[in-house]
Amino acid sequence: MSSLLLAAIGIVVFLLGYRYYSKFISEKIYQLDPNYVTPAHKYKDGVDFVPTNKFVLWGHHFSSVAGAAPILGPAIAVYWGWLPAVLWVVLGTVFAAGVHDFGTLVLSVRNKGQSVGTLTDKLIGKRAKILFLFIILILMLMVNAVFAWVIANLFVSFPASVLSIFIQIPLAVWMGYTVYKKSGSMLLPSIVALAVMYGTAVIASRVEFLQIDLVNWFGGEANTVMFGLNGVAMAFFVWIIVLMVYVYFSSTLPVWKLLQPRDYINSHQLVLGLVILYLGVLFMNPEITAPAVNSGVSTSMWPLLFITIACGAISGFHGLVSSGTSSKQIDKETDARFVGYLGAVGEGMLALLAIIAVATFFTTGADFKAAYSSFAAASSGGLGNFIGGAAQLATGVGIPADIAATIVSVIVISFAATSLDTAVRLMRYIISELGSEYNLPSLTKAHVATTIAVVSSAALVLLPKGPNGFGSGGFLLWPLFGTANQLLAGISLLLISIWLKNQGRNFMPTFIPMVFILFMTIWAMGKQVILDWSGAGASDLNILLFVFGSLILGFAIWIIIEAASVLKNNQGPADIDKSA
């Protein structure tokens, strides 16, 4: 199979989906109004509610939702073959992810910029809202653990990438000051910042003293440093602490000071990265050596394929970003199509590229099958296979392999960091909202809520000890992260469907993908909770997964039952809040 043909087919379907299907959704289903006064204008405060140019907001939104998950999930899912992975990424993006991301953004804009968790109260009921908030809280906790684990491991594996990542912080602060205090353009500073970052990556790849290699600083793997930790584990521990300190400050600063400008840089990173790698596909047209369908695997594709790809096709986390931060920055309601649906398309293109990079990385099909001999092997090696495959594609445009690997790792880390501090910010919102709900005023304070979010996230990623040793929390939580994330997407589509039905509109474009997502996810989570994580002799890890999984599954089924009653009885106002 030609990788160039596969890429071309996927891109054409994505573009047709945006051109025609998103236009239909915008005009006939969501019925956007260019004169609607958005929350960014009505509640403008310069911190969270900030009217933002749609291109800048797309950069923030795209960077926040992209993260490492649309790379890691598809890179693992190639275990079942490239064909089922590609089909779900492409069709899921056009008919599920785009509608979901776009819909949660519109729903929130129409209701004071409130999150999908808060809107559950108005659409279904207070009890469902509380249950949904707890599902979101648990998911955010897992997002923080997974992405912190990914970043720390990449810092350890690719020390040449570290300096570029930390240089981005002062560059983003400078950009924010330039744009919002001096009313300058963000495009030129962003290009300059990107040039500095990539220039640093190139130099650090060849100049050893610019590589921040904590493993060697701590004496290597064979050296025990303290608390029984060797050099690798100690380096991982230090990076987790550094990341948690960073996200504490980044998630409490006004969005214009760091979040928006850094995400705008990252959006250019991803666009540039996609262009370079797709050009590599164009110039090299490498052969796909992975099988179209990998027969004889020990782990069934149904329903785990859809859960594993996760953000590569549809993600509940996107709805939290849409309704949690992006909706508070929409300048005109009609911008929601560009920001929401096109953001999902961008993520789909990244997921498609991840599949192609892995499927062309191996010399022969036998090499692929050796690397993907089991689902566990695919899970632990997927991200490394993507970086190797992407670096191989980048050589097609003349970039040396070692420099390409550093730049690809910089891109992955940048997006994972964006998702990390966006998730911490959202977790702060949820903790504060629960504090208000239960009359705990101390939890409504930003720094108290952020401290709880940061400390609990650090504990979750550091404390569990699994097959990868100390600090395996993020790796071990991936199966539950995928199912919880998809379940959240299904419930968000359910909320949009109820809202559309209350409006007297056609809700089938959201209802049909909702039924499919919820069916696959509940099937997968039920199997995991009942068969995989329970039983006599369960490990401490399985007990943790069983408890979290049981809570999420029970809460979700309760919400679905209450929502079904609302849909059946057509309860609720025709529009929640037209004045928002």
Coordinates of C-alpha atoms in Angstrom, one line a residue:
M1 CA 0.0 0.0 0.0
S2 CA 1.3 3.5 -0.9
S3 CA 1.6 5.7 2.1
L4 CA 1.2 8.7 -0.2
L5 CA -2.2 7.4 -1.5
L6 CA -3.4 6.7 2.0
A7 CA -2.4 10.2 3.2
A8 CA -4.1 11.8 0.1
I9 CA -7.4 9.9 0.7
G10 CA -7.5 10.9 4.4
I11 CA -6.8 14.6 3.7
V12 CA -9.4 14.8 1.0
V13 CA -12.1 13.3 3.3
F14 CA -11.1 15.7 6.1
L15 CA -11.3 18.7 3.8
L16 CA -14.7 17.6 2.3
G17 CA -16.0 17.1 5.9
Y18 CA -15.0 20.7 6.9
R19 CA -16.2 22.2 3.6
Y20 CA -19.6 20.6 3.4
Y21 CA -20.6 18.7 6.6
S22 CA -19.5 21.3 9.1
K23 CA -21.3 24.0 7.0
F24 CA -24.5 21.9 7.2
I25 CA -24.1 21.5 10.9
S26 CA -23.4 25.2 11.3
E27 CA -26.3 26.5 9.3
K28 CA -29.0 23.8 9.8
I29 CA -28.3 22.2 13.1
Y30 CA -26.5 24.7 15.4
Q31 CA -27.8 27.8 13.5
L32 CA -25.0 30.2 14.4
D33 CA -25.8 33.9 14.7
P34 CA -23.1 36.4 13.8
N35 CA -24.8 39.1 15.8
Y36 CA -25.0 37.0 19.0
V37 CA -23.2 38.7 22.0
T38 CA -20.7 36.1 23.2
P39 CA -19.6 35.6 26.8
A40 CA -16.2 36.9 25.9
H41 CA -17.7 40.4 25.3
K42 CA -20.5 40.2 27.9
Y43 CA -18.3 39.1 30.8
K44 CA -15.0 40.5 29.6
D45 CA -12.5 40.5 32.6
G46 CA -9.1 40.2 31.0
V47 CA -8.3 36.9 32.8
D48 CA -10.6 34.2 31.5
F49 CA -13.2 36.1 29.4
V50 CA -11.1 37.6 26.6
P51 CA -12.5 38.3 23.0
T52 CA -9.9 36.7 20.8
N53 CA -9.1 36.7 17.1
K54 CA -10.3 33.3 15.6
F55 CA -6.9 32.4 14.3
V56 CA -5.2 33.0 17.7
L57 CA -8.0 31.1 19.4
W58 CA -7.8 28.3 17.0
G59 CA -4.1 28.1 17.9
H60 CA -4.9 27.9 21.6
H61 CA -7.8 25.4 21.2
F62 CA -5.9 23.2 18.7
S63 CA -2.8 23.1 20.9
S64 CA -4.8 22.3 24.0
V65 CA -6.8 19.5 22.5
A66 CA -3.9 18.0 20.5
G67 CA -1.5 17.0 23.3
A68 CA 0.2 13.6 23.0
A69 CA -2.9 11.5 23.0
P70 CA -3.7 11.7 19.2
I71 CA -0.2 10.5 18.6
L72 CA 0.1 7.8 21.3
G73 CA -3.4 6.3 20.8
P74 CA -3.1 5.7 17.0
A75 CA 0.5 4.6 17.4
I76 CA -0.7 1.9 19.8
A77 CA -3.8 1.0 17.8
V78 CA -1.8 0.0 14.7
Y79 CA -1.4 -3.2 16.7
W80 CA -4.7 -4.3 15.0
G81 CA -3.5 -3.1 11.6
W82 CA -3.4 0.2 9.9
L83 CA -6.7 -0.1 8.0
P84 CA -9.1 -0.2 11.0
A85 CA -7.1 2.5 12.7
V86 CA -7.3 4.8 9.6
L87 CA -11.0 4.1 9.1
W88 CA -11.9 5.1 12.7
V89 CA -9.6 8.1 12.7
V90 CA -11.0 9.5 9.4
L91 CA -14.7 8.7 9.9
G92 CA -14.7 9.4 13.6
T93 CA -13.1 12.9 13.0
V94 CA -15.7 13.9 10.3
F95 CA -18.9 12.6 11.9
A96 CA -18.1 12.5 15.6
A97 CA -15.2 14.6 16.8
G98 CA -16.0 17.6 14.6
V99 CA -19.6 17.6 15.7
H100 CA -18.7 17.1 19.3
D101 CA -16.0 19.7 19.6
F102 CA -18.1 22.2 17.6
G103 CA -21.2 21.4 19.6
T104 CA -19.8 21.7 23.1
L105 CA -18.3 25.1 22.1
V106 CA -21.7 26.4 20.8
L107 CA -23.6 25.0 23.7
S108 CA -21.3 26.8 26.2
V109 CA -21.2 30.1 24.2
R110 CA -25.0 30.1 24.3
N111 CA -24.9 29.7 28.1
K112 CA -22.6 32.2 29.6
G113 CA -19.4 30.2 28.8
Q114 CA -20.4 27.5 31.3
S115 CA -18.8 24.1 31.2
V116 CA -20.6 21.0 30.1
G117 CA -20.5 19.9 33.7
T118 CA -22.5 22.9 34.9
L119 CA -24.9 22.7 32.0
T120 CA -25.8 19.1 33.0
D121 CA -27.7 20.7 35.8
K122 CA -29.9 22.7 33.5
L123 CA -30.3 20.0 30.8
I124 CA -30.8 16.9 33.0
G125 CA -30.8 17.8 36.7
K126 CA -28.7 18.7 39.7
R127 CA -27.9 15.1 40.7
A128 CA -26.6 14.4 37.1
K129 CA -24.5 17.5 37.3
I130 CA -22.7 16.4 40.5
L131 CA -22.1 13.0 39.1
F132 CA -20.7 14.4 35.8
L133 CA -18.4 16.8 37.7
F134 CA -16.9 13.9 39.6
I135 CA -16.4 12.0 36.3
I136 CA -14.7 15.0 34.8
L137 CA -12.6 15.5 38.0
I138 CA -11.3 11.9 37.9
L139 CA -10.6 12.2 34.1
M140 CA -8.6 15.4 34.6
L141 CA -6.6 13.8 37.3
M142 CA -5.8 10.9 34.9
V143 CA -5.0 13.4 32.1
N144 CA -2.5 15.2 34.3
A145 CA -0.9 11.9 35.3
V146 CA -0.7 10.5 31.7
F147 CA 0.7 13.7 30.1
A148 CA 3.2 14.4 33.0
W149 CA 4.4 10.8 32.6
V150 CA 4.8 11.3 28.8
I151 CA 6.7 14.6 29.2
A152 CA 9.1 13.3 31.9
N153 CA 9.9 10.2 29.9
L154 CA 10.6 12.2 26.8
F155 CA 12.9 14.6 28.8
V156 CA 14.8 11.6 30.0
S157 CA 15.0 9.9 26.5
F158 CA 15.6 13.1 24.5
P159 CA 17.7 15.5 26.7
A160 CA 18.4 17.7 23.6
S161 CA 14.8 18.7 23.6
V162 CA 14.7 20.2 27.1
L163 CA 16.3 23.6 26.5
S164 CA 13.9 24.3 23.6
I165 CA 10.9 23.6 25.8
F166 CA 12.0 25.9 28.6
I167 CA 13.0 28.7 26.2
Q168 CA 9.4 28.7 25.0
I169 CA 8.2 30.0 28.3
P170 CA 9.9 33.5 28.4
L171 CA 9.2 33.8 24.6
A172 CA 5.5 33.2 25.2
V173 CA 5.4 35.8 28.1
W174 CA 7.1 38.3 25.8
M175 CA 4.6 37.6 23.1
G176 CA 1.7 38.1 25.5
Y177 CA 3.0 41.4 26.6
T178 CA 3.7 42.6 23.0
V179 CA 0.2 41.7 21.8
Y180 CA -2.0 42.5 24.7
K181 CA -0.2 45.5 26.2
K182 CA 1.2 47.1 23.1
S183 CA -1.5 45.9 20.6
G184 CA 1.1 44.3 18.3
S185 CA 0.7 41.4 15.9
M186 CA 1.2 37.9 17.2
L187 CA 2.2 36.3 13.9
L188 CA 5.7 37.7 13.6
P189 CA 6.7 37.2 17.3
S190 CA 5.4 33.6 17.0
I191 CA 7.5 32.9 14.0
V192 CA 10.6 34.4 15.7
A193 CA 9.9 32.3 18.8
L194 CA 9.5 29.2 16.7
A195 CA 12.8 29.9 14.9
V196 CA 14.6 30.3 18.3
M197 CA 13.1 27.1 19.6
Y198 CA 14.1 25.0 16.6
G199 CA 17.5 26.7 16.3
T200 CA 18.1 25.7 19.9
A201 CA 16.9 22.1 19.2
V202 CA 19.3 21.9 16.2
I203 CA 22.3 23.2 18.2
A204 CA 21.5 21.1 21.3
S205 CA 21.3 17.9 19.1
R206 CA 25.0 18.4 18.2
V207 CA 26.4 20.3 21.3
E208 CA 26.4 17.9 24.2
F209 CA 26.7 20.4 27.1
L210 CA 23.4 22.0 26.0
Q211 CA 21.6 18.7 26.6
I212 CA 20.0 18.7 30.0
D213 CA 20.6 15.0 30.7
L214 CA 19.6 14.4 34.4
V215 CA 20.2 10.7 34.1
N216 CA 24.0 11.3 33.6
W217 CA 23.9 14.0 36.2
F218 CA 22.7 11.5 38.7
G219 CA 25.2 8.9 37.8
G220 CA 23.3 6.7 35.3
E221 CA 21.0 3.8 35.7
A222 CA 23.5 1.7 37.7
N223 CA 23.9 4.4 40.4
T224 CA 21.6 4.6 43.4
V225 CA 21.0 8.2 44.4
M226 CA 18.6 8.3 47.3
F227 CA 15.5 6.5 48.6
G228 CA 16.6 3.5 46.5
L229 CA 16.1 5.4 43.3
N230 CA 18.7 5.0 40.5
G231 CA 19.7 7.8 38.1
V232 CA 16.8 7.2 35.7
A233 CA 14.2 7.1 38.4
M234 CA 15.6 10.2 40.1
A235 CA 15.7 12.1 36.8
F236 CA 12.0 11.1 36.3
F237 CA 11.1 12.3 39.8
V238 CA 12.8 15.6 39.4
W239 CA 11.1 16.3 36.0
I240 CA 7.7 15.5 37.5
I241 CA 8.3 18.0 40.4
V242 CA 9.5 20.6 37.9
L243 CA 6.4 20.1 35.7
M244 CA 4.1 20.4 38.6
V245 CA 5.6 23.6 39.8
Y246 CA 5.4 25.0 36.2
V247 CA 1.7 24.0 35.8
Y248 CA 0.8 25.6 39.1
F249 CA 1.9 29.0 37.9
S250 CA 0.8 28.6 34.3
S251 CA -2.7 27.5 35.2
T252 CA -3.3 30.5 37.5
L253 CA -1.9 33.2 35.3
P254 CA -4.3 35.2 33.1
V255 CA -4.7 33.4 29.7
W256 CA -3.1 36.2 27.7
K257 CA 0.2 36.1 29.7
L258 CA 1.2 32.6 28.8
L259 CA -1.5 30.2 27.7
Q260 CA -2.7 31.9 24.5
P261 CA 0.7 33.0 23.2
R262 CA 2.4 29.7 23.9
D263 CA -0.5 27.8 22.3
Y264 CA -0.2 30.1 19.3
I265 CA 3.4 29.2 19.0
N266 CA 2.5 25.5 19.3
S267 CA -0.2 25.8 16.6
H268 CA 2.6 27.0 14.2
Q269 CA 4.8 24.1 15.5
L270 CA 2.1 21.6 14.6
V271 CA 1.3 23.1 11.3
L272 CA 5.0 23.2 10.4
G273 CA 5.5 19.7 11.7
L274 CA 2.6 18.4 9.7
V275 CA 3.8 20.1 6.6
I276 CA 7.3 18.7 7.0
L277 CA 6.2 15.2 7.7
Y278 CA 3.5 15.1 5.0
L279 CA 6.1 16.5 2.6
G280 CA 8.3 13.6 3.7
V281 CA 5.5 11.2 2.7
L282 CA 5.2 13.0 -0.6
F283 CA 8.9 12.9 -1.5
M284 CA 9.7 9.5 -0.1
N285 CA 6.4 7.6 -0.5
P286 CA 7.7 5.0 1.9
E287 CA 6.1 1.5 1.8
I288 CA 3.6 0.6 4.4
T289 CA 5.1 -2.5 6.0
A290 CA 2.6 -3.0 8.7
P291 CA -0.3 -5.3 7.8
A292 CA -3.7 -3.8 6.8
V293 CA -5.3 -6.1 9.4
N294 CA -3.1 -7.8 12.0
S295 CA -4.7 -11.2 12.2
G296 CA -4.1 -13.6 15.1
V297 CA -3.6 -11.0 17.8
S298 CA -4.2 -12.0 21.4
T299 CA -6.3 -9.0 22.2
S300 CA -9.6 -8.5 20.4
M301 CA -10.1 -5.3 18.4
W302 CA -13.7 -5.0 19.6
P303 CA -14.2 -2.7 21.4
L304 CA -10.7 -1.7 22.4
L305 CA -9.7 -0.2 19.1
F306 CA -12.1 2.8 19.6
I307 CA -11.0 3.3 23.2
T308 CA -7.3 3.1 22.4
I309 CA -7.3 5.6 19.5
A310 CA -9.3 7.9 21.9
C311 CA -8.3 11.5 21.1
G312 CA -7.3 10.5 17.6
A313 CA -10.9 10.2 16.6
I314 CA -13.1 11.8 19.3
S315 CA -12.3 12.9 22.9
G316 CA -14.3 14.1 25.8
F317 CA -11.4 16.2 26.9
H318 CA -12.0 18.4 23.8
G319 CA -15.4 19.2 25.1
L320 CA -14.0 20.3 28.4
V321 CA -11.5 22.6 26.5
S322 CA -14.3 23.9 24.2
S323 CA -16.7 24.7 27.1
G324 CA -14.0 25.4 29.8
T325 CA -11.7 27.9 28.1
S326 CA -12.3 28.4 24.4
S327 CA -16.0 29.4 24.8
K328 CA -14.9 32.3 27.0
Q329 CA -12.7 33.6 24.2
I330 CA -15.0 33.4 21.2
D331 CA -15.2 36.8 19.5
K332 CA -18.1 36.0 17.2
E333 CA -20.4 33.0 17.4
T334 CA -19.7 32.1 13.8
D335 CA -16.0 31.6 14.7
A336 CA -17.1 28.4 16.5
R337 CA -17.1 26.4 13.3
F338 CA -13.5 27.4 12.5
V339 CA -12.3 26.9 16.0
G340 CA -14.2 23.8 17.0
Y341 CA -14.7 21.7 13.8
L342 CA -11.4 22.6 12.1
G343 CA -9.6 22.0 15.4
A344 CA -10.9 18.4 15.3
V345 CA -9.8 18.1 11.6
G346 CA -6.3 19.2 12.6
E347 CA -6.2 16.6 15.3
G348 CA -7.4 13.9 12.8
M349 CA -4.6 14.8 10.4
L350 CA -2.1 14.4 13.2
A351 CA -3.6 11.0 14.1
L352 CA -3.5 9.9 10.5
L353 CA 0.2 11.0 10.3
A354 CA 0.9 9.0 13.5
I355 CA -0.5 5.9 11.9
I356 CA 1.5 6.4 8.7
A357 CA 4.8 7.1 10.6
V358 CA 4.5 3.9 12.6
A359 CA 3.2 1.8 9.6
T360 CA 6.2 2.8 7.5
F361 CA 8.9 2.8 10.3
F362 CA 9.7 -0.9 10.1
T363 CA 11.8 -2.5 7.4
T364 CA 9.6 -5.6 7.1
G365 CA 6.3 -6.9 8.3
A366 CA 8.2 -9.3 10.5
D367 CA 9.9 -6.4 12.3
F368 CA 6.6 -4.8 12.9
K369 CA 5.1 -8.0 14.3
A370 CA 8.1 -8.4 16.6
A371 CA 7.7 -4.9 18.0
Y372 CA 3.9 -5.3 18.2
S373 CA 3.9 -8.8 19.5
S374 CA 1.3 -8.0 22.2
F375 CA -1.0 -5.2 23.2
A376 CA 1.4 -4.5 26.2
A377 CA 4.3 -4.2 23.8
A378 CA 2.4 -1.8 21.6
S379 CA 1.4 0.3 24.6
S380 CA 4.9 0.7 25.9
G381 CA 6.6 1.2 22.5
G382 CA 4.0 3.1 20.5
L383 CA 5.3 6.7 21.3
G384 CA 8.9 5.7 20.6
N385 CA 7.9 4.0 17.3
F386 CA 6.1 7.2 16.2
I387 CA 9.1 9.4 17.0
G388 CA 11.4 7.0 15.1
G389 CA 9.0 6.9 12.1
A390 CA 8.4 10.6 12.1
A391 CA 12.1 11.3 12.2
Q392 CA 12.5 8.9 9.3
L393 CA 9.9 10.8 7.3
A394 CA 11.6 14.1 8.1
T395 CA 14.8 12.9 6.5
G396 CA 12.9 13.0 3.2
V397 CA 13.1 16.8 3.3
G398 CA 16.8 16.8 4.2
I399 CA 16.7 17.0 8.0
P400 CA 19.3 14.7 9.6
A401 CA 17.8 11.9 11.6
D402 CA 19.1 13.0 15.0
I403 CA 17.9 16.6 14.6
A404 CA 14.6 15.3 13.3
A405 CA 14.1 13.1 16.4
T406 CA 14.8 16.1 18.7
I407 CA 12.4 18.4 16.8
V408 CA 9.6 15.7 16.8
S409 CA 10.1 15.2 20.6
V410 CA 9.9 19.0 21.1
I411 CA 6.6 19.1 19.2
V412 CA 5.2 16.2 21.2
I413 CA 6.4 17.6 24.5
S414 CA 5.0 21.1 23.7
F415 CA 1.5 19.8 23.0
A416 CA 1.5 17.5 26.0
A417 CA 2.5 20.4 28.2
T418 CA -0.3 22.5 26.7
S419 CA -2.8 19.8 27.5
L420 CA -1.3 19.4 31.0
D421 CA -1.7 23.0 32.2
T422 CA -5.1 23.3 30.4
A423 CA -6.2 20.2 32.3
V424 CA -4.9 21.6 35.6
R425 CA -6.8 24.9 35.0
L426 CA -10.0 22.9 34.2
M427 CA -9.5 20.8 37.3
R428 CA -9.2 24.1 39.4
Y429 CA -12.5 25.2 37.9
I430 CA -14.2 21.9 38.8
I431 CA -12.8 21.8 42.4
S432 CA -14.0 25.4 42.9
E433 CA -17.5 24.5 41.5
L434 CA -17.7 21.5 43.8
G435 CA -16.6 23.8 46.7
S436 CA -19.5 26.2 45.9
E437 CA -21.9 23.3 45.6
Y438 CA -21.0 21.8 49.0
N439 CA -20.5 25.2 50.8
L440 CA -16.7 24.8 51.2
P441 CA -15.5 28.4 50.5
S442 CA -11.8 27.5 50.8
L443 CA -12.1 25.3 47.7
T444 CA -13.3 28.2 45.7
K445 CA -10.0 30.1 46.1
A446 CA -7.9 29.7 43.0
H447 CA -4.6 28.8 44.7
V448 CA -6.2 26.3 47.1
A449 CA -8.0 24.5 44.3
T450 CA -4.8 24.6 42.1
T451 CA -2.7 23.2 45.0
I452 CA -5.1 20.3 45.4
A453 CA -5.0 19.6 41.6
V454 CA -1.2 19.7 41.4
V455 CA -0.5 17.7 44.5
S456 CA -3.0 14.9 43.7
S457 CA -1.8 14.7 40.1
A458 CA 1.8 14.4 41.2
A459 CA 0.9 11.7 43.7
L460 CA -1.0 9.7 41.1
V461 CA 1.8 9.7 38.6
L462 CA 4.6 9.0 41.1
L463 CA 3.2 6.6 43.6
P464 CA 2.0 3.5 41.6
K465 CA 4.8 1.1 40.9
G466 CA 4.3 -1.1 37.9
P467 CA 6.3 -3.1 35.4
N468 CA 8.2 0.0 34.4
G469 CA 9.2 0.6 38.0
F470 CA 8.9 3.8 40.0
G471 CA 6.5 6.5 38.6
S472 CA 4.5 4.2 36.3
G473 CA 1.2 5.9 37.1
G474 CA 0.7 7.6 33.8
F475 CA 1.5 4.5 31.8
L476 CA -0.6 2.2 34.0
L477 CA -3.7 4.5 33.8
W478 CA -3.8 4.7 30.0
P479 CA -6.5 1.9 29.6
L480 CA -8.8 3.7 32.1
F481 CA -8.0 7.1 30.6
G482 CA -9.1 6.0 27.2
T483 CA -12.5 4.6 28.3
A484 CA -13.2 7.5 30.7
N485 CA -12.3 10.0 28.0
Q486 CA -14.6 8.4 25.4
L487 CA -17.4 8.0 28.0
L488 CA -17.2 11.8 28.6
A489 CA -17.4 12.4 24.9
G490 CA -20.6 10.3 24.7
I491 CA -22.2 12.1 27.6
S492 CA -21.3 15.5 26.0
L493 CA -23.0 14.4 22.8
L494 CA -26.0 13.4 24.9
L495 CA -26.2 16.9 26.4
I496 CA -26.0 18.5 22.9
S497 CA -28.7 16.1 21.7
I498 CA -31.0 17.1 24.6
W499 CA -30.4 20.8 23.9
L500 CA -31.1 20.4 20.2
K501 CA -34.3 18.5 20.9
N502 CA -35.4 21.2 23.3
Q503 CA -34.8 23.7 20.5
G504 CA -37.0 21.6 18.2
R505 CA -34.1 20.9 15.9
N506 CA -32.8 17.8 14.2
F507 CA -30.6 16.1 16.8
M508 CA -29.7 13.0 14.8
P509 CA -26.2 14.3 13.8
T510 CA -25.2 14.2 17.4
F511 CA -27.5 11.4 18.6
I512 CA -26.2 8.7 16.2
P513 CA -22.5 9.1 17.1
M514 CA -23.5 9.4 20.8
V515 CA -25.2 5.9 20.7
F516 CA -22.1 4.4 19.0
I517 CA -19.6 6.0 21.4
L518 CA -21.5 5.1 24.5
F519 CA -22.2 1.5 23.4
M520 CA -18.5 0.8 22.6
T521 CA -17.3 2.6 25.7
I522 CA -19.6 1.0 28.2
W523 CA -18.8 -2.4 26.6
A524 CA -15.1 -1.8 27.0
M525 CA -15.3 -0.4 30.5
G526 CA -17.7 -3.1 31.7
K527 CA -15.2 -5.7 30.4
Q528 CA -12.3 -4.0 32.1
V529 CA -14.0 -3.6 35.5
I530 CA -15.7 -7.0 35.6
L531 CA -13.1 -9.2 33.9
D532 CA -9.7 -7.5 33.9
W533 CA -9.5 -5.5 37.2
S534 CA -11.5 -7.6 39.7
G535 CA -11.2 -11.0 41.2
A536 CA -9.2 -12.7 43.9
G537 CA -5.6 -11.8 44.2
A538 CA -6.0 -8.5 42.3
S539 CA -2.9 -6.3 42.6
D540 CA -2.9 -2.9 44.2
L541 CA -2.8 -1.4 40.7
N542 CA -5.9 -3.4 39.6
I543 CA -7.7 -2.4 42.8
L544 CA -7.0 1.3 42.0
L545 CA -8.2 0.8 38.4
F546 CA -11.3 -1.2 39.6
V547 CA -12.3 1.5 42.1
F548 CA -11.9 4.4 39.6
G549 CA -13.5 2.4 36.8
S550 CA -16.4 1.3 38.8
L551 CA -17.1 4.9 40.0
I552 CA -16.9 6.3 36.5
L553 CA -19.1 3.5 35.0
G554 CA -21.7 3.7 37.7
F555 CA -21.9 7.5 37.6
A556 CA -22.2 7.4 33.7
I557 CA -25.0 4.9 33.7
W558 CA -26.9 6.9 36.2
I559 CA -26.5 10.0 34.1
I560 CA -27.6 8.2 30.9
I561 CA -30.8 6.8 32.7
E562 CA -31.8 10.3 33.9
A563 CA -31.0 11.8 30.4
A564 CA -33.1 9.1 28.7
S565 CA -36.0 10.2 30.9
V566 CA -35.5 13.8 29.9
L567 CA -35.3 12.9 26.2
K568 CA -38.5 10.8 26.4
N569 CA -40.5 13.4 28.3
N570 CA -39.0 16.3 26.3
Q571 CA -38.4 18.1 29.6
G572 CA -36.4 21.4 29.9
P573 CA -36.8 24.9 28.4
A574 CA -36.7 25.6 24.7
D575 CA -33.4 27.4 25.2
I576 CA -31.4 27.5 28.4
D577 CA -30.3 31.1 28.2
K578 CA -30.7 33.2 25.1
S579 CA -29.3 36.3 26.7
A580 CA -25.9 34.8 27.6

